Amino acid sequence: MHRRFPALALVAALAACAPAPPDDTASIPLPGGPGAEYYQRWPHGPNPTGDPFVFPVTVWMQDPVSLDTGTPDGRAYRDIGVPATLGLWDDERWHERQAGLYATGWKAYVSAGKVDAVLADPGRAAHYLGYLVADEPDMQKSAGHRYHPELQPSAVLRRADEVRAQDPTRPTFVNFGMWMGTPDGRHDYAYVEETYEQDMRTYCQAADIASADFYGWTHPDPDKVGAFRYGQVVDTMRKWCGTGKPVYGFVETGHPYEGGGLITADQVESAVWNAIVHGADGINYFAHSFYPEGDDDFVSALTRPEIAARLKDVNARLQRLAPVLNAGGGAAFTMRGDGDVPITVRLEKGHVLAQADGTPARPDSGRTRAAIPVPVTEGTAEVVDENRTVPITGGRIVDDFAPYGFHVYRY
């Protein structure tokens, strides 16, 4: 029989847990987001019933009818556990892509300019999850060294409110860039409308669901590389958007910069779990690859077999963990393992999720042993998907972690 104490009290009481930890295990709380019931407000949204067994997974801007692997991409993505595209190109091939959604059973967040098209086809309502109002407005409003007033915070919010008024049955989605999604983004943010802080909060008001893209494993600047960057983006977005709306992690599957590196399957997985352990409420994959020679690949999640296979495994695990990840209201914090390796811990619904994390000084993380505090004083925990158990002694689980190693404990 387990002896428990309240999970929310754990973070505040971490220093009091026995055995007494050294000073470097002091807790840094990390806020989380809402549960699956958040989506119930939209009858035609991504999860109208608030089903806790559905964890949101999307891929950025894909074409359901392309045959990049011999199978229509919409069907191929479904086969690896990606049920929707975040964005559907609004161009002369719109109707072809729209038909491709129907033929492959795929779903999409479409552009804000397509509200009338969505509402005109109520028999196909289930294929449309919501509206992508803007992409990287924080950065694009100064694109080309010119001012784009339609991307100011107040303008994006006004556009989102127009979409909400036209179709209140689906959520708005806004993806942001580095100027909003990274801790030092203010330094490059231009054309401030009010203050930097207020601009970020106004932007968030336009998004019923928010994300920000920063590709931490492939960035051309080696000082900005590491899986820890994905969780850092989630933490930063939570600062601006609060705990009342979902924040999705954004993970590349290829070569998103003309410079920089090509992400590996192990790095993709470490990035996903880093976003998750920091409280991401969904995952979006970015499959576009760009190269100086122009041999670009917009479907790297499918055309790289090792990536497609890993995504299938990771996405399946996300769905198995969905009732835990969708619970909402859990506690999360960072602490230190042996060798001063940071460990990020998330407590949700009778589970502990933990990952050896990184820092700018230690971007590759490190091997460590850590004493993870849990809201149970004595007992045994199952290590989920690893076919082993670990003892709980004195309110702690002691376990070993590889660099960016990730474990889930059920207690």
CSV table of C-alpha atoms in Angstrom, one decimal:
chain,number,residue,atom,x,y,z
A,1,MET,CA,0.0,0.0,0.0
A,2,HIS,CA,1.3,3.5,-0.9
A,3,ARG,CA,1.4,6.3,1.5
A,4,ARG,CA,0.6,9.6,-0.3
A,5,PHE,CA,0.7,13.3,0.2
A,6,PRO,CA,-0.9,15.9,-2.1
A,7,ALA,CA,0.9,16.4,-5.4
A,8,LEU,CA,0.5,20.2,-5.4
A,9,ALA,CA,2.1,20.4,-2.0
A,10,LEU,CA,5.0,18.5,-3.3
A,11,VAL,CA,6.6,21.4,-5.2
A,12,ALA,CA,6.3,23.7,-2.2
A,13,ALA,CA,7.5,21.1,0.2
A,14,LEU,CA,10.3,19.6,-2.0
A,15,ALA,CA,13.1,20.8,0.3
A,16,ALA,CA,11.4,19.0,3.2
A,17,CYS,CA,11.2,15.6,1.4
A,18,ALA,CA,13.3,12.8,3.0
A,19,PRO,CA,16.0,12.1,2.5
A,20,ALA,CA,17.1,15.7,2.6
A,21,PRO,CA,18.4,16.7,-0.8
A,22,PRO,CA,21.5,18.9,-1.4
A,23,ASP,CA,20.9,22.5,-2.2
A,24,ASP,CA,21.2,22.0,-6.0
A,25,THR,CA,17.9,20.0,-6.1
A,26,ALA,CA,15.9,23.1,-5.1
A,27,SER,CA,12.6,23.2,-7.1
A,28,ILE,CA,11.8,25.7,-9.8
A,29,PRO,CA,8.0,25.4,-10.5
A,30,LEU,CA,6.8,25.2,-14.1
A,31,PRO,CA,3.1,25.9,-14.8
A,32,GLY,CA,1.0,23.6,-17.0
A,33,GLY,CA,-2.0,24.1,-19.2
A,34,PRO,CA,-5.7,23.1,-19.3
A,35,GLY,CA,-7.1,19.6,-19.6
A,36,ALA,CA,-8.9,18.0,-22.5
A,37,GLU,CA,-12.2,19.4,-21.4
A,38,TYR,CA,-11.0,22.8,-22.7
A,39,TYR,CA,-11.9,21.7,-26.2
A,40,GLN,CA,-15.5,21.0,-25.4
A,41,ARG,CA,-16.5,24.6,-26.1
A,42,TRP,CA,-16.1,24.0,-29.9
A,43,PRO,CA,-18.7,21.5,-31.3
A,44,HIS,CA,-16.6,21.2,-34.5
A,45,GLY,CA,-13.2,21.6,-33.0
A,46,PRO,CA,-10.4,19.0,-32.5
A,47,ASN,CA,-11.9,17.3,-29.5
A,48,PRO,CA,-15.6,18.3,-29.1
A,49,THR,CA,-16.3,15.7,-26.3
A,50,GLY,CA,-13.1,16.5,-24.4
A,51,ASP,CA,-12.0,12.9,-24.8
A,52,PRO,CA,-9.0,12.4,-22.5
A,53,PHE,CA,-7.7,9.6,-24.7
A,54,VAL,CA,-6.9,11.9,-27.6
A,55,PHE,CA,-3.7,13.8,-27.4
A,56,PRO,CA,-3.3,16.5,-30.2
A,57,VAL,CA,-0.7,15.8,-32.9
A,58,THR,CA,-0.4,17.8,-36.1
A,59,VAL,CA,2.1,18.5,-38.9
A,60,TRP,CA,2.7,21.9,-40.4
A,61,MET,CA,1.3,22.8,-43.8
A,62,GLN,CA,1.1,19.5,-45.8
A,63,ASP,CA,-0.7,18.5,-49.0
A,64,PRO,CA,-3.0,15.5,-48.5
A,65,VAL,CA,-2.9,14.5,-52.2
A,66,SER,CA,0.9,14.4,-52.8
A,67,LEU,CA,2.4,11.0,-53.4
A,68,ASP,CA,5.8,11.5,-51.8
A,69,THR,CA,6.0,7.9,-50.6
A,70,GLY,CA,3.6,6.2,-53.1
A,71,THR,CA,0.7,6.7,-50.8
A,72,PRO,CA,-1.3,10.0,-50.6
A,73,ASP,CA,0.3,12.0,-47.9
A,74,GLY,CA,-2.9,12.5,-45.9
A,75,ARG,CA,-3.2,8.7,-45.5
A,76,ALA,CA,0.6,8.2,-44.9
A,77,TYR,CA,0.5,10.7,-42.1
A,78,ARG,CA,-2.5,9.0,-40.5
A,79,ASP,CA,-0.5,5.8,-40.7
A,80,ILE,CA,2.2,7.3,-38.5
A,81,GLY,CA,-0.2,8.8,-36.0
A,82,VAL,CA,-0.6,12.3,-37.3
A,83,PRO,CA,-4.3,12.9,-37.9
A,84,ALA,CA,-4.2,16.5,-39.1
A,85,THR,CA,-2.3,19.2,-40.9
A,86,LEU,CA,-1.8,22.6,-39.2
A,87,GLY,CA,-2.5,24.7,-42.3
A,88,LEU,CA,-3.6,23.9,-45.8
A,89,TRP,CA,-2.1,26.0,-48.6
A,90,ASP,CA,-4.6,28.6,-49.7
A,91,ASP,CA,-3.7,28.8,-53.4
A,92,GLU,CA,-5.0,27.7,-56.8
A,93,ARG,CA,-4.9,24.1,-55.7
A,94,TRP,CA,-7.1,24.6,-52.7
A,95,HIS,CA,-10.1,22.6,-54.1
A,96,GLU,CA,-7.7,19.7,-55.0
A,97,ARG,CA,-6.3,19.6,-51.5
A,98,GLN,CA,-9.8,20.0,-50.0
A,99,ALA,CA,-10.9,16.9,-52.0
A,100,GLY,CA,-7.7,15.2,-50.7
A,101,LEU,CA,-8.8,15.7,-47.1
A,102,TYR,CA,-12.0,13.9,-47.8
A,103,ALA,CA,-10.5,11.1,-49.8
A,104,THR,CA,-7.8,10.3,-47.2
A,105,GLY,CA,-9.9,10.9,-44.1
A,106,TRP,CA,-7.4,13.6,-43.0
A,107,LYS,CA,-8.2,16.7,-41.1
A,108,ALA,CA,-6.9,20.3,-41.1
A,109,TYR,CA,-6.7,23.7,-39.5
A,110,VAL,CA,-7.3,25.9,-42.5
A,111,SER,CA,-6.5,29.6,-43.1
A,112,ALA,CA,-8.7,32.3,-41.6
A,113,GLY,CA,-9.7,33.2,-45.1
A,114,LYS,CA,-11.6,29.9,-45.6
A,115,VAL,CA,-14.3,30.3,-43.1
A,116,ASP,CA,-17.0,30.7,-45.8
A,117,ALA,CA,-15.7,27.6,-47.6
A,118,VAL,CA,-15.9,25.6,-44.4
A,119,LEU,CA,-19.3,26.7,-43.4
A,120,ALA,CA,-20.6,26.0,-47.0
A,121,ASP,CA,-19.9,22.3,-46.6
A,122,PRO,CA,-21.5,21.2,-43.3
A,123,GLY,CA,-21.6,17.6,-44.4
A,124,ARG,CA,-17.8,17.6,-44.2
A,125,ALA,CA,-17.5,19.5,-40.9
A,126,ALA,CA,-15.4,16.9,-39.2
A,127,HIS,CA,-12.5,17.5,-41.6
A,128,TYR,CA,-12.0,21.1,-40.4
A,129,LEU,CA,-10.6,21.5,-36.8
A,130,GLY,CA,-10.1,25.2,-36.7
A,131,TYR,CA,-8.5,28.3,-38.3
A,132,LEU,CA,-4.9,29.3,-38.6
A,133,VAL,CA,-5.1,33.0,-38.1
A,134,ALA,CA,-1.4,34.0,-38.5
A,135,ASP,CA,2.0,32.5,-38.6
A,136,GLU,CA,4.9,34.2,-36.8
A,137,PRO,CA,3.2,37.6,-36.7
A,138,ASP,CA,5.7,38.7,-34.0
A,139,MET,CA,8.5,38.3,-36.6
A,140,GLN,CA,6.7,38.8,-39.9
A,141,LYS,CA,5.4,42.2,-39.1
A,142,SER,CA,8.9,43.5,-39.7
A,143,ALA,CA,9.8,41.1,-42.6
A,144,GLY,CA,11.8,42.5,-45.4
A,145,HIS,CA,12.7,45.4,-43.1
A,146,ARG,CA,9.3,46.8,-43.7
A,147,TYR,CA,6.4,47.5,-41.4
A,148,HIS,CA,3.3,45.2,-41.9
A,149,PRO,CA,0.6,46.8,-39.8
A,150,GLU,CA,-1.8,43.9,-40.4
A,151,LEU,CA,0.4,41.8,-38.2
A,152,GLN,CA,0.5,44.1,-35.2
A,153,PRO,CA,-1.0,42.5,-32.0
A,154,SER,CA,-4.2,44.5,-32.2
A,155,ALA,CA,-4.7,43.7,-35.9
A,156,VAL,CA,-4.2,39.9,-35.3
A,157,LEU,CA,-6.6,40.0,-32.4
A,158,ARG,CA,-9.2,41.8,-34.5
A,159,ARG,CA,-8.8,39.2,-37.3
A,160,ALA,CA,-9.2,36.4,-34.8
A,161,ASP,CA,-12.3,37.9,-33.3
A,162,GLU,CA,-13.8,38.3,-36.8
A,163,VAL,CA,-13.2,34.6,-37.4
A,164,ARG,CA,-14.7,33.7,-34.0
A,165,ALA,CA,-17.8,35.7,-34.8
A,166,GLN,CA,-18.1,34.0,-38.2
A,167,ASP,CA,-17.6,30.5,-36.8
A,168,PRO,CA,-17.8,30.1,-33.1
A,169,THR,CA,-17.8,26.3,-33.4
A,170,ARG,CA,-14.0,26.0,-34.1
A,171,PRO,CA,-10.9,27.4,-32.3
A,172,THR,CA,-8.4,29.9,-33.6
A,173,PHE,CA,-4.7,28.8,-33.8
A,174,VAL,CA,-1.8,31.2,-34.0
A,175,ASN,CA,1.8,30.1,-34.4
A,176,PHE,CA,4.5,32.5,-33.2
A,177,GLY,CA,8.2,32.8,-33.8
A,178,MET,CA,11.4,33.5,-31.9
A,179,TRP,CA,10.6,37.0,-30.9
A,180,MET,CA,7.8,35.8,-28.7
A,181,GLY,CA,8.7,32.2,-28.0
A,182,THR,CA,12.3,32.6,-26.7
A,183,PRO,CA,13.5,34.2,-23.5
A,184,ASP,CA,15.6,36.8,-25.3
A,185,GLY,CA,13.1,37.5,-28.1
A,186,ARG,CA,12.5,41.1,-27.0
A,187,HIS,CA,15.9,42.1,-28.3
A,188,ASP,CA,14.8,41.7,-32.0
A,189,TYR,CA,11.1,42.5,-31.7
A,190,ALA,CA,10.3,45.6,-33.8
A,191,TYR,CA,7.5,48.1,-34.2
A,192,VAL,CA,6.3,47.8,-30.6
A,193,GLU,CA,2.6,48.7,-30.4
A,194,GLU,CA,2.3,49.2,-26.6
A,195,THR,CA,5.1,47.5,-24.6
A,196,TYR,CA,6.8,44.2,-25.5
A,197,GLU,CA,5.1,42.5,-22.6
A,198,GLN,CA,1.6,43.8,-23.5
A,199,ASP,CA,2.1,43.0,-27.1
A,200,MET,CA,2.9,39.4,-26.3
A,201,ARG,CA,-0.2,39.1,-24.2
A,202,THR,CA,-2.4,40.7,-26.9
A,203,TYR,CA,-1.0,38.3,-29.4
A,204,CYS,CA,-2.0,35.4,-27.1
A,205,GLN,CA,-5.6,36.7,-26.9
A,206,ALA,CA,-5.9,36.0,-30.6
A,207,ALA,CA,-5.1,32.3,-30.1
A,208,ASP,CA,-7.4,29.8,-28.6
A,209,ILE,CA,-4.5,27.4,-29.2
A,210,ALA,CA,-0.9,28.7,-29.4
A,211,SER,CA,2.6,27.5,-30.4
A,212,ALA,CA,5.9,29.0,-31.3
A,213,ASP,CA,8.6,27.6,-33.6
A,214,PHE,CA,12.2,27.4,-32.6
A,215,TYR,CA,14.3,24.5,-33.9
A,216,GLY,CA,16.7,23.8,-31.1
A,217,TRP,CA,18.5,20.8,-32.6
A,218,THR,CA,19.2,22.2,-36.0
A,219,HIS,CA,19.8,25.9,-35.4
A,220,PRO,CA,22.8,27.3,-37.3
A,221,ASP,CA,24.1,29.0,-34.1
A,222,PRO,CA,25.8,26.3,-32.0
A,223,ASP,CA,25.0,28.4,-28.9
A,224,LYS,CA,21.3,27.8,-29.4
A,225,VAL,CA,21.4,24.1,-29.9
A,226,GLY,CA,19.9,21.4,-27.6
A,227,ALA,CA,16.7,19.6,-26.8
A,228,PHE,CA,16.2,21.9,-23.8
A,229,ARG,CA,15.2,24.6,-26.2
A,230,TYR,CA,11.9,23.0,-26.9
A,231,GLY,CA,10.8,23.0,-23.3
A,232,GLN,CA,12.1,26.5,-22.9
A,233,VAL,CA,9.8,27.7,-25.7
A,234,VAL,CA,6.8,26.0,-24.0
A,235,ASP,CA,7.8,27.7,-20.7
A,236,THR,CA,8.1,31.1,-22.4
A,237,MET,CA,4.8,30.8,-24.2
A,238,ARG,CA,3.1,29.8,-21.0
A,239,LYS,CA,4.5,33.0,-19.5
A,240,TRP,CA,2.6,35.1,-22.1
A,241,CYS,CA,-0.5,32.9,-22.7
A,242,GLY,CA,-1.0,31.7,-19.1
A,243,THR,CA,-2.4,28.3,-18.0
A,244,GLY,CA,-5.9,28.7,-19.4
A,245,LYS,CA,-5.2,27.7,-23.0
A,246,PRO,CA,-3.2,25.0,-24.8
A,247,VAL,CA,0.4,25.6,-25.9
A,248,TYR,CA,1.8,23.1,-28.4
A,249,GLY,CA,5.4,22.0,-28.9
A,250,PHE,CA,6.9,22.5,-32.3
A,251,VAL,CA,9.5,19.9,-33.5
A,252,GLU,CA,11.4,19.7,-36.8
A,253,THR,CA,11.8,16.5,-38.7
A,254,GLY,CA,14.4,17.5,-41.2
A,255,HIS,CA,16.7,20.5,-42.1
A,256,PRO,CA,14.6,23.7,-41.4
A,257,TYR,CA,17.4,26.2,-42.0
A,258,GLU,CA,19.6,26.5,-45.1
A,259,GLY,CA,22.5,26.4,-42.6
A,260,GLY,CA,22.4,24.3,-39.5
A,261,GLY,CA,22.1,20.6,-39.1
A,262,LEU,CA,19.8,17.7,-40.1
A,263,ILE,CA,17.9,16.4,-37.1
A,264,THR,CA,18.2,12.7,-36.1
A,265,ALA,CA,15.5,10.3,-35.0
A,266,ASP,CA,16.9,10.3,-31.4
A,267,GLN,CA,17.0,14.1,-31.4
A,268,VAL,CA,13.4,14.3,-32.6
A,269,GLU,CA,12.3,12.0,-29.8
A,270,SER,CA,14.2,14.0,-27.2
A,271,ALA,CA,12.7,17.2,-28.4
A,272,VAL,CA,9.1,15.8,-28.2
A,273,TRP,CA,9.6,14.6,-24.6
A,274,ASN,CA,11.3,17.8,-23.6
A,275,ALA,CA,8.3,19.8,-24.8
A,276,ILE,CA,6.0,17.3,-23.0
A,277,VAL,CA,7.7,17.3,-19.7
A,278,HIS,CA,7.6,21.1,-19.7
A,279,GLY,CA,3.9,20.9,-20.1
A,280,ALA,CA,3.1,21.0,-23.9
A,281,ASP,CA,-0.5,20.3,-24.5
A,282,GLY,CA,0.1,19.0,-28.1
A,283,ILE,CA,2.8,18.4,-30.6
A,284,ASN,CA,3.2,19.9,-34.1
A,285,TYR,CA,5.9,18.6,-36.4
A,286,PHE,CA,7.6,20.8,-39.0
A,287,ALA,CA,8.5,18.7,-42.0
A,288,HIS,CA,9.9,21.3,-44.4
A,289,SER,CA,13.6,21.1,-45.2
A,290,PHE,CA,15.6,23.8,-47.0
A,291,TYR,CA,19.0,23.6,-48.5
A,292,PRO,CA,21.3,26.2,-50.1
A,293,GLU,CA,21.4,24.2,-53.4
A,294,GLY,CA,17.6,24.4,-53.5
A,295,ASP,CA,16.8,20.7,-53.2
A,296,ASP,CA,14.1,21.3,-50.7
A,297,ASP,CA,11.9,18.6,-49.1
A,298,PHE,CA,8.6,19.6,-47.6
A,299,VAL,CA,7.7,16.1,-46.3
A,300,SER,CA,10.8,15.0,-44.4
A,301,ALA,CA,8.6,13.3,-41.8
A,302,LEU,CA,7.6,10.8,-44.5
A,303,THR,CA,10.5,10.7,-46.9
A,304,ARG,CA,13.1,9.9,-44.1
A,305,PRO,CA,12.2,6.3,-43.2
A,306,GLU,CA,14.0,6.5,-39.8
A,307,ILE,CA,12.1,9.6,-38.9
A,308,ALA,CA,8.7,8.2,-40.0
A,309,ALA,CA,9.3,5.0,-38.0
A,310,ARG,CA,10.3,7.0,-34.9
A,311,LEU,CA,7.3,9.3,-35.2
A,312,LYS,CA,5.0,6.3,-35.4
A,313,ASP,CA,6.4,5.0,-32.1
A,314,VAL,CA,6.5,8.3,-30.3
A,315,ASN,CA,3.0,9.3,-31.5
A,316,ALA,CA,1.6,5.9,-30.3
A,317,ARG,CA,3.2,6.4,-26.9
A,318,LEU,CA,1.7,9.9,-26.8
A,319,GLN,CA,-1.8,8.4,-27.3
A,320,ARG,CA,-1.1,5.8,-24.6
A,321,LEU,CA,-0.2,8.5,-22.2
A,322,ALA,CA,-3.0,10.8,-23.3
A,323,PRO,CA,-5.2,10.4,-20.2
A,324,VAL,CA,-2.2,11.5,-18.1
A,325,LEU,CA,-1.1,14.3,-20.4
A,326,ASN,CA,-4.6,15.6,-20.8
A,327,ALA,CA,-5.4,15.6,-17.0
A,328,GLY,CA,-4.5,19.3,-16.5
A,329,GLY,CA,-3.7,20.9,-13.2
A,330,GLY,CA,-0.6,18.9,-12.5
A,331,ALA,CA,2.6,20.1,-10.9
A,332,ALA,CA,6.0,20.4,-12.7
A,333,PHE,CA,9.4,21.5,-11.6
A,334,THR,CA,13.1,21.3,-12.3
A,335,MET,CA,15.7,19.9,-10.0
A,336,ARG,CA,19.3,18.6,-10.2
A,337,GLY,CA,20.7,15.1,-10.5
A,338,ASP,CA,24.2,13.9,-9.9
A,339,GLY,CA,26.9,15.9,-11.7
A,340,ASP,CA,24.6,19.0,-11.7
A,341,VAL,CA,22.5,17.6,-14.6
A,342,PRO,CA,19.1,19.3,-14.6
A,343,ILE,CA,16.0,17.0,-14.3
A,344,THR,CA,12.6,18.3,-15.3
A,345,VAL,CA,9.8,16.5,-13.5
A,346,ARG,CA,6.0,16.6,-14.2
A,347,LEU,CA,3.4,15.1,-11.9
A,348,GLU,CA,0.1,14.1,-13.5
A,349,LYS,CA,-2.7,11.8,-12.5
A,350,GLY,CA,-0.7,9.1,-10.6
A,351,HIS,CA,2.3,9.4,-12.9
A,352,VAL,CA,5.7,11.0,-12.8
A,353,LEU,CA,7.3,12.1,-16.1
A,354,ALA,CA,11.0,12.9,-15.8
A,355,GLN,CA,13.7,13.8,-18.3
A,356,ALA,CA,17.4,14.6,-18.0
A,357,ASP,CA,17.4,18.2,-19.3
A,358,GLY,CA,20.0,20.6,-20.7
A,359,THR,CA,21.1,24.2,-20.3
A,360,PRO,CA,23.0,26.6,-22.6
A,361,ALA,CA,26.2,25.5,-20.8
A,362,ARG,CA,25.3,21.9,-21.2
A,363,PRO,CA,23.2,21.6,-24.4
A,364,ASP,CA,23.8,17.8,-24.8
A,365,SER,CA,22.5,17.1,-21.3
A,366,GLY,CA,24.4,14.3,-19.5
A,367,ARG,CA,24.2,11.0,-17.8
A,368,THR,CA,23.0,11.2,-14.3
A,369,ARG,CA,21.4,9.5,-11.3
A,370,ALA,CA,18.6,11.4,-9.7
A,371,ALA,CA,16.4,11.1,-6.6
A,372,ILE,CA,13.0,12.1,-8.0
A,373,PRO,CA,10.6,13.3,-5.3
A,374,VAL,CA,7.1,11.8,-5.6
A,375,PRO,CA,3.8,12.3,-3.7
A,376,VAL,CA,4.1,8.7,-2.2
A,377,THR,CA,6.4,8.0,0.8
A,378,GLU,CA,6.9,4.2,0.3
A,379,GLY,CA,6.0,1.6,-2.3
A,380,THR,CA,6.8,0.5,-5.8
A,381,ALA,CA,6.5,2.4,-9.1
A,382,GLU,CA,6.1,0.8,-12.6
A,383,VAL,CA,8.5,2.3,-15.2
A,384,VAL,CA,6.0,2.6,-18.1
A,385,ASP,CA,7.0,0.9,-21.4
A,386,GLU,CA,10.3,-0.3,-19.9
A,387,ASN,CA,9.2,-3.6,-18.3
A,388,ARG,CA,10.7,-2.8,-14.9
A,389,THR,CA,9.8,-1.4,-11.5
A,390,VAL,CA,11.6,0.8,-9.1
A,391,PRO,CA,11.2,1.2,-5.3
A,392,ILE,CA,9.8,4.3,-3.7
A,393,THR,CA,11.8,5.0,-0.5
A,394,GLY,CA,11.4,8.1,1.7
A,395,GLY,CA,9.3,9.8,-0.9
A,396,ARG,CA,11.8,9.4,-3.7
A,397,ILE,CA,12.5,7.3,-6.8
A,398,VAL,CA,16.2,6.8,-7.5
A,399,ASP,CA,16.9,6.1,-11.2
A,400,ASP,CA,19.5,6.5,-13.9
A,401,PHE,CA,19.1,8.8,-17.0
A,402,ALA,CA,21.0,8.9,-20.3
A,403,PRO,CA,21.5,12.3,-21.8
A,404,TYR,CA,17.9,13.6,-22.4
A,405,GLY,CA,16.7,10.2,-21.1
A,406,PHE,CA,13.0,10.2,-20.4
A,407,HIS,CA,11.1,7.9,-18.0
A,408,VAL,CA,7.5,7.7,-17.0
A,409,TYR,CA,6.7,6.2,-13.5
A,410,ARG,CA,3.2,5.0,-12.5
A,411,TYR,CA,2.9,4.9,-8.7
